[in-house]
Structure formats: C-alpha cells, structure tokens
Amino acid sequence: MKMTTKRWLTPVLSLSLLVPTIAAASTASAAEPAKPSASTPAVELRATFDYLLSEHFALAVDAMIKKYDHSFDAAAAQTALEKNAKDMVPAIASIYGDAGAQAFDKIFSGHLNYTKDYVAAVETNNAAEKADVAAEIEEFAVNLGSFLGKATGGKLPAATAQSVLRTHEAQVKEVFDDYVAGDYGDALTTYREGLGFMFKISGALSGAIVSQMPDKFMGTRSDTPAGDLRSALNNLAAEHYALAAFSMQKGFGKSPAYPAILKAEEGNTDSWTAAVASVYGKAGGDAFKQVWVGDHINAQDQIVQATLKGNASDIAAARAKLSKFSVDFGNFLGAATEGNLPAAAATAAVAEHERLVLEAFDLYMAKDASGLYASYDKGYSFMFGVGKALGGAIVTQKPEMFGMKPTGPVMPSVKSIWLKVGSKTAKVDAQSVAMDVAPGVWNGTTYVSLRTLTMALGANISWNPAKNEVTVMAGSDTMVFWIGSDMAKVNGKTMDAGSKLFIKEGRTQVPLRFIAELLGWKLDWNTADWSITLTKAM
C-alpha cells in the first residue's frame, strides 16, 4: 500500500516542524544573538541531524536497489548504511550520555537487516517473508519511538515519533517497490519526498531536545527563520549530490531508470531556483538557473554519454565545462551575497563538490566499491558545509528577512482546491497538479484519495500496516481511519465517516464531504461537469 506525501506545496525556505505538539512544547528561552544567525548551538544540532538522518534514507534506498540489481557494490552500500548508523552514536551520546547512545544504537543498528531481508522477499515473492519484514519494521518504529519519547521527556511524544518512523519506513519501501515495478518516475518522486521528510524529522527532533535542555544550547532555538533557511539549503544541496552520483552511475549502466533520475534533477533545479528567487527575486532565480544548468547538470550527462562512447576529447570537454561552472557559479554567489560569501571561496567550494562527484563516478567505473562509498560519504557530508556557508552569508546580508521569532509549524496558504470526478488533474489555487487516482462516486458517495487533501493542506500522513490504520495530522487536528471501517477518530473522539474507507490503485479513498468539512473547507458541486471546489479563507 502506498502512503506518500508528495511535495506539491511545501515552501522551500519554510520547512516547518513536523507536528504542532512539538512546537507547543518548545519553551527554550529566547537568548538568541543580537542578530539572526544560522550557526547557533541549536541550529548546529539540527544540521547534524539533517546530515545523519538524510544520509540514512539515501543509503537505505541505495543499498536495497544495489542488492536487487546484483550490483558489484551492493555489499559496500549495506556497509555504508551500517556505518551511518554508528556515526549517529556520538551525536546521541553528546546529549544523553553513553548509556543512552548504546540503547539507541541497539535499536537503530538492529533494524538495518530489513533492507536485505525485504529485497530477498521481493525477489522470491515470498509473502510470509514480506510479512516478517513488516513486523520487524513495526517493532522498530514502536521501540525507537518509545525510546525517543522517554529520552526527550515527552517533548517528542512517543506516539508521534512512532507515526513519523512508520512514514519514513513506508517511503523507503515505496521507492524500492516502484523501482522494482519499473515505475521509475514514481520512485524518484517518492525518493525526493522521503529525503525531504528526513529534514522535517531532524527539525522536530532537534526542537524537542533543545526544548528539553535549553541551557545545553545556550538558550538558542533550532526553529528560527535562519535555522529553517540553513536546513532548507542543506536539503537542496544534499539532494543535488545524491541525485548527481546516482544519475551518473545509472547513466553509465544504461539503466532504464536514468531518464527519471534526470527528471528528478530537474525538479531539484526548480526547487533551487525557487529558493534563490524567494531571497533575490525572480530575476535572481532566473540568473541562477541559467548558470546552474548549462555547464553543470547538462555537463554531467555529457560526461556519461561521452564515457559510454569512449570519446576522450568529448569527456575532456564536458569535464572542462564543470570547471567553468565552478568559476561562473562562484562569481554568481559572490555577487548575489554582496561578498558575504566571497567569490573565491564559493568557487573553491563548488570546484571541490564537482571533484567529489567525478571522483565517485570514476570509482564506480573502476568498480572500487569501498572507495566509492568512502567518497560518497565525503561528497554527501560536504554539501552540509555548503548549506552552512551559503545560509550564513544570506542571513548576514539580509538580517531583516530572518528575524528572531521562531517559525513554529507553517501550513501552506491554500485557498482553493478544484477536483473533478473521473479526472486525475486537480487544481490547487488554480495551479494544475497530477493525481494518482481520480475522484469517483461509489454507492452514492463521492470519494477522493486521502493523499490528495493531505498533500494540498501540508498535512502529515502515516500508515500502520499492523492495524490497517491511517493517521493524518493537519494543524492541531489528528484523525485516525481504518480501511474497511466507516468510523474515524478525530482528536480522540470517535465519529461516523458516513461510508467505509477502501483501497483503490494502492491509495486510501475517503468520503470527500466528511473529511473536507471536518477540516473546515466549504464544498461546492458543479453538476454540469461533475467538478468539486473546496474553498477556505486563510
């Protein structure tokens, strides 16, 4: 069953905390510096979790795909995943001591065999083994969620942590399942979602820890606008590196997934462009995109194609483009930040990033598996230095944009959602978006994919396979549904949903009117064309 949260509407520079309960619990004193900073103790904690948690997701997916493809580096990918888990231990120890770190490690490292087990179960199509893996993952979610709830003194509630962990594991599984099915576009879309979700988790976890022990973080907060900026840049930079490394490998291997990976890179480019435009205006975003694409993204593909042809002169020409890009982009960043990120320093950083991307590609071609993943870790972690440097420069340049008020949870300012029975095209504030399953009428009740509304509203959705249970957290509301049941629980109160929930094409279908009105949306039918408009004043 697919339970995704595609990022139609997430503002690039305003990644919110995952759930309101955490924001409400954040009571750290406002001892922030006189000027906004992207490098406070609390923000540094958040950035550490940004790196460790997002790399875990990237490596988990990579390890599963490499094992399924019987790639020469499959064992090294699993080893890298296990190393990432061990890298988390010192971070936990610095907060909760050695005993806490050991307890965390036992739970976290102990669940990593599921990647190998699930791949084996898929290859043999063994239902019993798949069920065993599902039970293993559920046990992990319960145990780690309980650990986090207890460790944070309830600042991150155990039930919330468990729900979040289930969503994460479902995203890893969905990427892999779509890859196996040949649905590469869906796999890469969910990959981007899943990676981004880890940054929300790091924001929530760091917020809970800072709230729990404010003195340890000198009274600073992790959820300031400057902290959000740095985390958002961390996300974009890390995603870019991961996709670049993945695309060049799959391109060299002539994988049918290669076009979808290139498409995902285009999505990353668009997100970068939107981020730059949010700070420097449309003209700045357009200028960024022009520099970013031509001698950069396109050059990586040209290197792959020239390498496959064995054309040394074309390889050299394409690699020279990346050198030119380093200078051009460094100059762009220097000018855009008015020297707060000096052009020379920016150029050197971009050149090092490109060197690490090419190093990983060369090691892959040489089939140096251990060298590849050592390089991958360097290349991935390097991007978080980029996020720190660029974020710090922007905050220093434009302090008025990143005032000291903590951001707390941010819900997208959606004013209208348009749907049509039988159509997979929806419109959110007049912008067309694609749906996996069209709204339909069954037994006189109009149903819509639960995912449609939750994504449009910026809500979080999680799936508990052991209970056949779907949980939605939207603003201050928590709703729980069960497949095959016409009952729901809303903020702890049992209610009649009017009709039973069911699964269609892997998506949960819910009575439209019930959930729309529950969330305070007005529903208007147009019987002439069977369209529905949901409106809400924000």
Coordinates of C-alpha atoms in Angstrom, one line a residue:
M1 CA 0.0 0.0 0.0
K2 CA 1.4 3.4 -1.0
M3 CA 1.3 6.1 1.6
T4 CA 3.2 9.1 0.2
T5 CA 3.3 12.8 0.9
K6 CA 4.4 14.4 -2.4
R7 CA 5.7 17.9 -2.0
W8 CA 3.2 19.9 -4.2
L9 CA 3.2 22.9 -2.0
T10 CA 6.0 22.9 0.6
P11 CA 7.6 26.3 0.7
V12 CA 11.3 25.7 0.0
L13 CA 12.5 28.2 2.6
S14 CA 10.0 27.5 5.3
L15 CA 10.3 23.8 6.3
S16 CA 8.1 23.6 9.3
L17 CA 8.3 21.4 12.3
L18 CA 6.6 18.1 11.8
V19 CA 3.8 18.4 14.3
P20 CA 2.3 21.2 16.3
T21 CA 2.7 19.4 19.6
I22 CA 6.5 19.7 19.4
A23 CA 6.3 23.4 18.6
A24 CA 4.0 24.0 21.5
A25 CA 6.4 22.1 23.8
S26 CA 9.4 24.3 22.7
T27 CA 9.8 26.6 25.5
A28 CA 13.6 27.4 25.3
S29 CA 14.4 30.9 26.5
A30 CA 14.9 33.4 23.7
A31 CA 18.6 34.0 24.3
E32 CA 19.4 34.4 20.7
P33 CA 22.3 36.5 19.4
A34 CA 21.6 40.2 18.8
K35 CA 21.5 39.5 15.1
P36 CA 19.9 36.4 13.4
S37 CA 22.4 33.6 12.9
A38 CA 22.4 30.3 11.0
S39 CA 25.1 28.9 13.3
T40 CA 23.7 28.9 16.8
P41 CA 24.2 25.8 19.1
A42 CA 20.6 24.8 18.5
V43 CA 20.9 25.2 14.7
E44 CA 24.1 23.2 14.7
L45 CA 22.3 20.4 16.4
R46 CA 19.6 20.5 13.8
A47 CA 22.2 20.5 11.0
T48 CA 23.9 17.4 12.5
F49 CA 20.6 15.5 12.4
D50 CA 19.9 16.9 8.9
Y51 CA 23.1 15.2 7.7
L52 CA 22.9 11.9 9.6
L53 CA 19.2 11.2 9.1
S54 CA 19.0 12.2 5.4
E55 CA 22.1 10.2 4.6
H56 CA 20.4 7.2 6.3
F57 CA 17.5 7.5 3.9
A58 CA 19.7 7.9 0.9
L59 CA 21.8 4.9 1.8
A60 CA 18.9 2.7 2.7
V61 CA 17.3 3.2 -0.7
D62 CA 20.7 2.8 -2.4
A63 CA 21.5 -0.5 -0.6
M64 CA 18.2 -2.0 -1.5
I65 CA 18.4 -1.1 -5.2
K66 CA 22.1 -2.2 -5.4
K67 CA 21.2 -5.6 -3.9
Y68 CA 18.2 -6.0 -6.1
D69 CA 20.3 -5.1 -9.2
H70 CA 23.1 -7.5 -8.0
S71 CA 25.5 -4.7 -8.4
F72 CA 29.2 -5.1 -7.6
D73 CA 28.9 -2.5 -4.8
A74 CA 25.8 -4.0 -3.1
A75 CA 27.7 -5.2 0.0
A76 CA 29.6 -1.9 0.2
A77 CA 26.3 0.0 0.1
Q78 CA 25.0 -2.0 3.1
T79 CA 28.2 -1.5 4.9
A80 CA 27.9 2.3 4.4
L81 CA 24.4 2.2 5.7
E82 CA 25.6 0.4 8.8
K83 CA 28.4 2.9 9.2
N84 CA 26.0 5.8 9.1
A85 CA 24.1 4.2 12.0
K86 CA 27.3 4.0 14.0
D87 CA 28.0 7.7 13.1
M88 CA 24.9 8.6 14.9
V89 CA 26.0 7.2 18.2
P90 CA 28.4 10.0 19.2
A91 CA 25.7 12.6 18.5
I92 CA 23.3 10.8 20.8
A93 CA 26.0 10.3 23.4
S94 CA 26.7 14.0 23.5
I95 CA 23.1 14.6 24.5
Y96 CA 22.0 11.5 26.5
G97 CA 25.3 10.0 27.6
D98 CA 26.9 6.7 26.7
A99 CA 24.1 4.6 28.2
G100 CA 21.5 6.5 26.1
A101 CA 23.7 6.2 23.0
Q102 CA 24.1 2.4 23.5
A103 CA 20.3 2.0 23.9
F104 CA 19.7 4.0 20.7
D105 CA 22.4 2.0 18.8
K106 CA 20.9 -1.3 19.8
I107 CA 17.5 -0.3 18.4
F108 CA 18.7 1.6 15.3
S109 CA 21.5 -0.6 14.1
G110 CA 19.4 -3.7 14.9
H111 CA 16.8 -2.9 12.3
L112 CA 19.1 -2.4 9.3
N113 CA 18.9 -6.1 8.2
Y114 CA 15.4 -5.3 7.0
T115 CA 16.9 -3.9 3.8
K116 CA 18.4 -7.2 2.8
D117 CA 15.5 -9.2 4.1
Y118 CA 12.9 -7.2 2.1
V119 CA 14.9 -7.4 -1.1
A120 CA 15.2 -11.2 -0.7
A121 CA 11.5 -11.5 0.0
V122 CA 10.7 -9.4 -3.1
E123 CA 13.0 -11.5 -5.3
T124 CA 11.3 -14.7 -4.2
N125 CA 7.8 -13.1 -3.9
N126 CA 7.6 -14.7 -0.5
A127 CA 4.5 -13.4 1.3
A128 CA 5.5 -14.8 4.6
E129 CA 8.9 -13.2 4.5
K130 CA 7.4 -9.9 3.5
A131 CA 5.1 -10.1 6.5
D132 CA 8.1 -10.9 8.7
V133 CA 9.9 -7.8 7.5
A134 CA 6.7 -5.7 8.0
A135 CA 6.6 -6.9 11.6
E136 CA 10.2 -6.2 12.1
I137 CA 9.8 -2.6 10.8
E138 CA 6.7 -2.1 13.1
E139 CA 8.7 -3.4 16.1
F140 CA 11.5 -0.9 15.2
A141 CA 9.0 2.0 14.9
V142 CA 7.5 1.2 18.3
N143 CA 10.8 0.7 20.1
L144 CA 12.7 3.7 18.7
G145 CA 9.6 5.9 19.0
S146 CA 9.3 4.8 22.7
F147 CA 13.0 5.5 23.2
L148 CA 12.7 9.0 21.8
G149 CA 9.6 9.8 23.8
K150 CA 11.3 8.7 27.0
A151 CA 14.7 10.3 26.2
T152 CA 13.1 13.7 25.4
G153 CA 10.9 13.6 28.5
G154 CA 7.9 13.6 26.3
K155 CA 8.9 16.7 24.3
L156 CA 8.7 14.4 21.3
P157 CA 5.8 12.2 22.2
A158 CA 6.3 8.5 21.7
A159 CA 3.2 8.1 19.6
T160 CA 4.2 11.0 17.3
A161 CA 7.7 9.5 16.9
Q162 CA 6.3 6.1 16.1
S163 CA 4.0 7.6 13.5
V164 CA 6.8 9.5 11.9
L165 CA 9.1 6.4 11.8
R166 CA 6.3 4.4 10.1
T167 CA 6.0 7.1 7.4
H168 CA 9.8 7.1 6.9
E169 CA 9.9 3.3 6.5
A170 CA 6.9 3.4 4.2
Q171 CA 8.7 5.9 1.9
V172 CA 11.9 3.7 1.7
K173 CA 9.8 0.7 0.9
E174 CA 7.7 2.6 -1.7
V175 CA 10.8 3.9 -3.6
F176 CA 12.1 0.3 -3.8
D177 CA 8.7 -1.2 -4.8
D178 CA 8.2 1.4 -7.5
Y179 CA 11.8 0.7 -8.8
V180 CA 11.2 -3.0 -8.9
A181 CA 7.9 -2.4 -10.8
G182 CA 9.6 -0.2 -13.3
D183 CA 7.7 2.9 -12.2
Y184 CA 10.8 5.0 -12.1
G185 CA 9.1 8.3 -12.2
D186 CA 7.1 7.5 -9.1
A187 CA 10.2 6.0 -7.4
L188 CA 12.2 9.2 -7.9
T189 CA 9.3 11.4 -6.9
T190 CA 9.0 9.5 -3.6
Y191 CA 12.8 9.5 -3.2
R192 CA 12.7 13.3 -3.2
E193 CA 9.8 13.3 -0.7
G194 CA 11.4 10.8 1.5
L195 CA 14.7 12.6 1.6
G196 CA 13.0 15.9 2.4
F197 CA 10.9 14.2 5.1
M198 CA 14.2 13.4 7.0
F199 CA 14.9 17.1 7.3
K200 CA 11.4 17.6 8.9
I201 CA 12.3 14.8 11.3
S202 CA 15.6 16.5 12.2
G203 CA 13.7 19.8 12.8
A204 CA 11.3 18.1 15.1
L205 CA 13.9 16.1 17.0
S206 CA 16.2 19.0 17.5
G207 CA 13.3 21.2 18.6
A208 CA 12.3 18.6 21.2
I209 CA 15.9 18.2 22.5
V210 CA 16.5 22.0 22.7
S211 CA 13.2 22.5 24.5
Q212 CA 14.2 19.7 26.9
M213 CA 17.6 21.1 27.8
P214 CA 17.8 24.8 26.8
D215 CA 20.9 25.5 28.9
K216 CA 22.9 23.0 27.0
F217 CA 22.2 25.0 23.8
M218 CA 22.7 28.4 25.5
G219 CA 19.1 29.3 25.2
T220 CA 19.1 29.3 21.4
R221 CA 16.4 27.7 19.2
S222 CA 16.6 25.5 16.2
D223 CA 13.3 26.6 14.6
T224 CA 14.3 30.2 13.8
P225 CA 13.9 31.5 10.2
A226 CA 17.7 31.4 9.9
G227 CA 17.7 27.8 11.1
D228 CA 14.9 27.0 8.6
L229 CA 17.0 28.6 5.8
R230 CA 20.1 26.6 6.6
S231 CA 18.1 23.3 6.8
A232 CA 16.3 24.0 3.5
L233 CA 19.7 24.7 1.8
N234 CA 21.1 21.5 3.4
N235 CA 18.2 19.6 1.9
L236 CA 18.6 21.0 -1.6
A237 CA 22.4 20.6 -1.6
A238 CA 22.4 17.1 -0.3
E239 CA 19.6 16.1 -2.7
H240 CA 21.6 17.5 -5.6
Y241 CA 24.7 15.5 -4.7
A242 CA 22.8 12.3 -4.1
L243 CA 20.9 12.6 -7.4
A244 CA 24.1 13.5 -9.3
A245 CA 26.0 10.5 -8.0
F246 CA 23.0 8.2 -8.7
S247 CA 22.3 9.6 -12.1
M248 CA 25.9 9.2 -13.4
Q249 CA 26.0 5.6 -12.2
K250 CA 22.7 4.7 -13.7
G251 CA 23.5 6.5 -16.9
F252 CA 26.8 4.6 -17.2
G253 CA 25.0 1.4 -16.6
K254 CA 22.4 2.2 -19.3
S255 CA 19.6 1.8 -16.7
P256 CA 16.0 2.4 -17.8
A257 CA 15.7 4.5 -14.6
Y258 CA 18.2 7.1 -16.0
P259 CA 15.6 9.4 -17.6
A260 CA 13.6 9.5 -14.4
I261 CA 16.7 10.4 -12.4
L262 CA 17.5 13.3 -14.8
K263 CA 13.9 14.4 -14.4
A264 CA 14.3 14.4 -10.6
E265 CA 17.4 16.5 -11.1
E266 CA 15.3 19.0 -13.0
G267 CA 13.0 19.1 -10.0
N268 CA 15.9 19.8 -7.7
T269 CA 16.9 22.6 -10.1
D270 CA 13.4 24.1 -9.9
S271 CA 13.5 23.9 -6.1
W272 CA 16.9 25.6 -6.0
T273 CA 15.5 28.3 -8.4
A274 CA 12.5 28.9 -6.2
A275 CA 14.7 29.2 -3.2
V276 CA 17.0 31.7 -4.8
A277 CA 14.0 33.7 -6.1
S278 CA 12.5 33.8 -2.7
V279 CA 15.6 35.7 -1.5
Y280 CA 16.7 37.6 -4.6
G281 CA 13.6 37.9 -6.7
K282 CA 12.6 36.3 -10.0
A283 CA 15.5 37.9 -11.8
G284 CA 17.9 36.4 -9.3
G285 CA 16.2 33.0 -9.7
D286 CA 16.4 33.2 -13.5
A287 CA 20.1 34.1 -13.4
F288 CA 20.8 31.3 -11.0
K289 CA 19.1 28.7 -13.3
Q290 CA 20.9 29.9 -16.4
V291 CA 24.3 29.3 -14.7
W292 CA 23.2 26.1 -12.9
V293 CA 22.0 24.1 -15.9
G294 CA 24.2 24.7 -18.9
D295 CA 27.7 23.9 -17.8
H296 CA 26.6 21.8 -14.8
I297 CA 23.7 19.5 -15.0
N298 CA 23.9 19.1 -18.7
A299 CA 27.7 18.6 -18.5
Q300 CA 27.2 15.6 -16.2
D301 CA 25.0 13.9 -18.7
Q302 CA 27.5 14.7 -21.5
I303 CA 30.3 13.1 -19.4
V304 CA 28.2 9.9 -19.1
Q305 CA 27.4 9.8 -22.8
A306 CA 31.0 10.5 -23.9
T307 CA 32.3 7.9 -21.5
L308 CA 30.0 5.3 -22.9
K309 CA 31.3 6.1 -26.4
G310 CA 34.9 6.1 -25.2
N311 CA 35.3 9.6 -26.7
A312 CA 38.2 11.1 -24.8
S313 CA 38.0 14.5 -26.3
D314 CA 34.3 14.8 -25.5
I315 CA 35.0 13.6 -22.0
A316 CA 37.6 16.3 -21.5
A317 CA 35.4 19.0 -23.0
A318 CA 32.5 18.1 -20.7
R319 CA 34.7 18.0 -17.6
A320 CA 36.1 21.4 -18.6
K321 CA 32.5 22.7 -18.5
L322 CA 32.3 21.7 -14.9
S323 CA 35.5 23.7 -14.2
K324 CA 34.0 26.7 -15.9
F325 CA 30.8 26.2 -13.9
S326 CA 32.7 26.4 -10.7
V327 CA 34.0 29.8 -11.6
D328 CA 30.8 31.1 -13.0
F329 CA 28.7 29.9 -10.1
G330 CA 31.2 31.1 -7.6
N331 CA 31.1 34.5 -9.1
F332 CA 27.3 34.4 -9.1
L333 CA 27.2 33.6 -5.4
G334 CA 29.7 36.2 -4.6
A335 CA 27.8 38.9 -6.4
A336 CA 24.4 37.8 -5.1
T337 CA 25.5 37.8 -1.5
E338 CA 27.4 41.1 -2.0
G339 CA 30.6 39.4 -0.9
N340 CA 29.3 37.9 2.3
L341 CA 30.2 34.6 0.6
P342 CA 33.4 35.7 -1.2
A343 CA 33.5 34.6 -4.9
A344 CA 36.9 33.0 -4.5
A345 CA 35.7 30.9 -1.5
A346 CA 32.5 30.0 -3.3
T347 CA 34.4 29.0 -6.4
A348 CA 36.7 26.7 -4.4
A349 CA 33.8 25.1 -2.7
V350 CA 31.9 24.4 -5.9
A351 CA 35.1 23.0 -7.5
E352 CA 35.6 20.7 -4.6
H353 CA 32.0 19.5 -4.9
E354 CA 32.4 18.8 -8.6
R355 CA 35.6 17.0 -7.9
L356 CA 33.9 14.7 -5.4
V357 CA 31.0 14.0 -7.9
L358 CA 33.5 13.0 -10.6
E359 CA 35.6 11.0 -8.1
A360 CA 32.6 8.9 -7.2
F361 CA 31.9 8.3 -10.8
D362 CA 35.5 7.3 -11.6
L363 CA 35.5 4.9 -8.6
Y364 CA 32.2 3.4 -9.8
M365 CA 33.6 2.8 -13.3
A366 CA 36.7 1.3 -11.7
K367 CA 34.5 -1.0 -9.6
D368 CA 36.2 0.2 -6.4
A369 CA 33.2 -0.4 -4.1
S370 CA 34.8 0.5 -0.8
G371 CA 36.5 3.6 -2.3
L372 CA 33.1 4.6 -3.9
Y373 CA 31.2 4.7 -0.6
A374 CA 34.1 6.4 1.3
S375 CA 34.0 9.1 -1.4
Y376 CA 30.2 9.2 -1.3
D377 CA 30.2 10.0 2.4
K378 CA 32.7 12.8 1.8
G379 CA 30.7 14.2 -1.0
Y380 CA 27.4 14.0 0.8
S381 CA 28.7 15.5 4.0
F382 CA 30.4 18.3 2.1
M383 CA 27.1 19.6 1.0
F384 CA 26.2 20.5 4.6
G385 CA 29.2 22.8 4.7
V386 CA 27.7 24.4 1.6
G387 CA 24.4 24.9 3.4
K388 CA 26.1 26.4 6.3
A389 CA 28.3 28.8 4.3
L390 CA 25.6 30.0 1.9
G391 CA 22.9 30.2 4.6
G392 CA 25.2 32.2 6.9
A393 CA 26.1 34.6 4.1
I394 CA 22.4 35.2 3.2
V395 CA 21.4 35.7 6.8
T396 CA 24.3 38.2 7.3
Q397 CA 23.4 40.0 4.1
K398 CA 19.6 40.2 4.8
P399 CA 19.0 40.0 8.5
E400 CA 15.6 41.7 8.1
M401 CA 14.4 38.6 6.3
F402 CA 15.4 36.2 9.1
G403 CA 14.3 37.8 12.3
M404 CA 14.5 36.1 15.7
K405 CA 10.9 34.9 16.0
P406 CA 10.7 31.1 15.9
T407 CA 8.8 29.9 12.9
G408 CA 6.8 27.0 14.5
P409 CA 4.6 25.0 12.2
V410 CA 3.8 26.5 8.9
M411 CA 0.8 25.4 6.9
P412 CA 0.6 26.2 3.2
S413 CA -1.7 29.1 2.5
V414 CA -4.0 27.2 0.1
K415 CA -7.3 28.9 -0.6
S416 CA -9.0 26.6 -3.1
I417 CA -8.8 23.0 -4.4
W418 CA -10.6 22.0 -7.6
L419 CA -11.4 18.4 -8.3
K420 CA -13.4 16.6 -11.0
V421 CA -15.0 13.2 -10.8
G422 CA -13.1 10.9 -13.2
S423 CA -10.2 13.3 -13.8
K424 CA -6.7 12.9 -12.5
T425 CA -6.0 16.6 -12.8
A426 CA -6.6 18.7 -9.8
K427 CA -6.1 22.5 -9.3
V428 CA -4.6 23.9 -6.2
D429 CA -5.0 27.7 -6.2
A430 CA -5.5 27.4 -10.0
Q431 CA -2.3 25.5 -10.4
S432 CA -2.7 22.1 -12.1
V433 CA -1.3 19.1 -10.3
A434 CA -1.5 15.4 -11.1
M435 CA -3.3 12.9 -9.0
D436 CA -2.6 9.2 -8.9
V437 CA -6.3 8.2 -8.6
A438 CA -9.2 10.3 -9.9
P439 CA -12.1 11.1 -7.5
G440 CA -15.1 8.8 -8.0
V441 CA -18.6 8.1 -6.9
W442 CA -19.3 4.7 -5.2
N443 CA -22.7 3.8 -3.7
G444 CA -23.8 7.4 -4.0
T445 CA -20.8 8.7 -2.0
T446 CA -18.1 10.8 -3.6
Y447 CA -14.6 9.6 -2.6
V448 CA -11.2 11.2 -3.0
S449 CA -7.7 9.9 -2.4
L450 CA -6.8 10.8 1.1
R451 CA -3.4 11.7 -0.2
T452 CA -4.9 14.5 -2.4
L453 CA -6.2 16.5 0.5
T454 CA -3.4 15.8 2.9
M455 CA -0.7 16.9 0.5
A456 CA -2.7 20.0 -0.5
L457 CA -3.1 21.0 3.1
G458 CA 0.5 20.3 4.0
A459 CA -0.6 17.6 6.5
N460 CA 1.4 14.5 7.5
I461 CA 0.0 11.1 6.8
S462 CA 1.3 7.8 8.1
W463 CA 0.3 4.1 7.7
N464 CA 0.3 1.4 10.3
P465 CA 0.1 -1.9 8.4
A466 CA -0.3 -3.9 11.6
K467 CA -3.6 -2.2 12.4
N468 CA -4.6 -1.3 8.9
E469 CA -4.7 2.2 10.2
V470 CA -4.1 5.6 8.6
T471 CA -3.3 8.7 10.7
V472 CA -3.5 12.2 9.4
M473 CA -2.0 15.2 11.3
A474 CA -3.2 18.6 10.0
G475 CA -2.6 21.6 12.0
S476 CA -3.9 20.9 15.5
D477 CA -6.1 18.0 14.3
T478 CA -5.2 14.3 14.5
M479 CA -7.5 12.0 12.5
V480 CA -7.3 8.2 12.5
F481 CA -9.0 6.0 9.9
W482 CA -9.2 2.3 9.4
I483 CA -9.5 0.5 6.0
G484 CA -12.9 -1.2 5.7
S485 CA -14.4 0.8 8.5
D486 CA -16.9 3.7 8.4
M487 CA -15.7 5.0 11.8
A488 CA -12.9 7.6 12.4
K489 CA -11.3 9.0 15.5
V490 CA -10.9 12.8 15.4
N491 CA -8.8 14.3 18.2
G492 CA -9.6 11.2 20.3
K493 CA -13.3 11.3 19.6
T494 CA -15.0 8.6 17.6
M495 CA -17.1 9.8 14.7
D496 CA -19.1 8.2 11.9
A497 CA -17.4 8.9 8.5
G498 CA -20.6 8.0 6.7
S499 CA -19.1 5.4 4.4
K500 CA -16.3 2.8 4.6
L501 CA -12.8 3.6 3.6
F502 CA -11.2 1.3 0.9
I503 CA -8.1 1.0 -1.2
K504 CA -8.1 1.8 -5.0
E505 CA -4.9 1.5 -7.0
G506 CA -2.9 1.5 -3.8
R507 CA -4.4 4.7 -2.4
T508 CA -6.8 5.2 0.5
Q509 CA -10.1 6.5 -0.6
V510 CA -12.2 8.6 1.9
P511 CA -15.6 10.2 1.8
L512 CA -14.9 13.7 0.4
R513 CA -17.5 15.6 2.2
F514 CA -16.7 14.1 5.6
I515 CA -13.0 15.0 5.6
A516 CA -13.4 18.3 3.8
E517 CA -16.0 19.7 6.3
L518 CA -14.0 18.2 9.2
L519 CA -11.1 20.4 8.2
G520 CA -13.2 23.4 7.8
W521 CA -13.5 23.5 4.0
K522 CA -16.6 24.6 2.1
L523 CA -17.6 22.1 -0.6
D524 CA -19.4 23.3 -3.8
W525 CA -20.6 20.9 -6.5
N526 CA -20.9 21.8 -10.2
T527 CA -23.4 19.3 -11.5
A528 CA -22.8 20.5 -15.1
D529 CA -19.3 19.0 -15.3
W530 CA -19.1 16.9 -12.0
S531 CA -16.5 19.1 -10.5
I532 CA -16.0 20.0 -6.9
T533 CA -14.5 23.2 -5.5
L534 CA -13.2 23.3 -1.9
T535 CA -12.6 26.8 -0.5
K536 CA -11.3 28.1 2.8
A537 CA -10.4 31.6 3.9
M538 CA -6.8 31.7 5.2

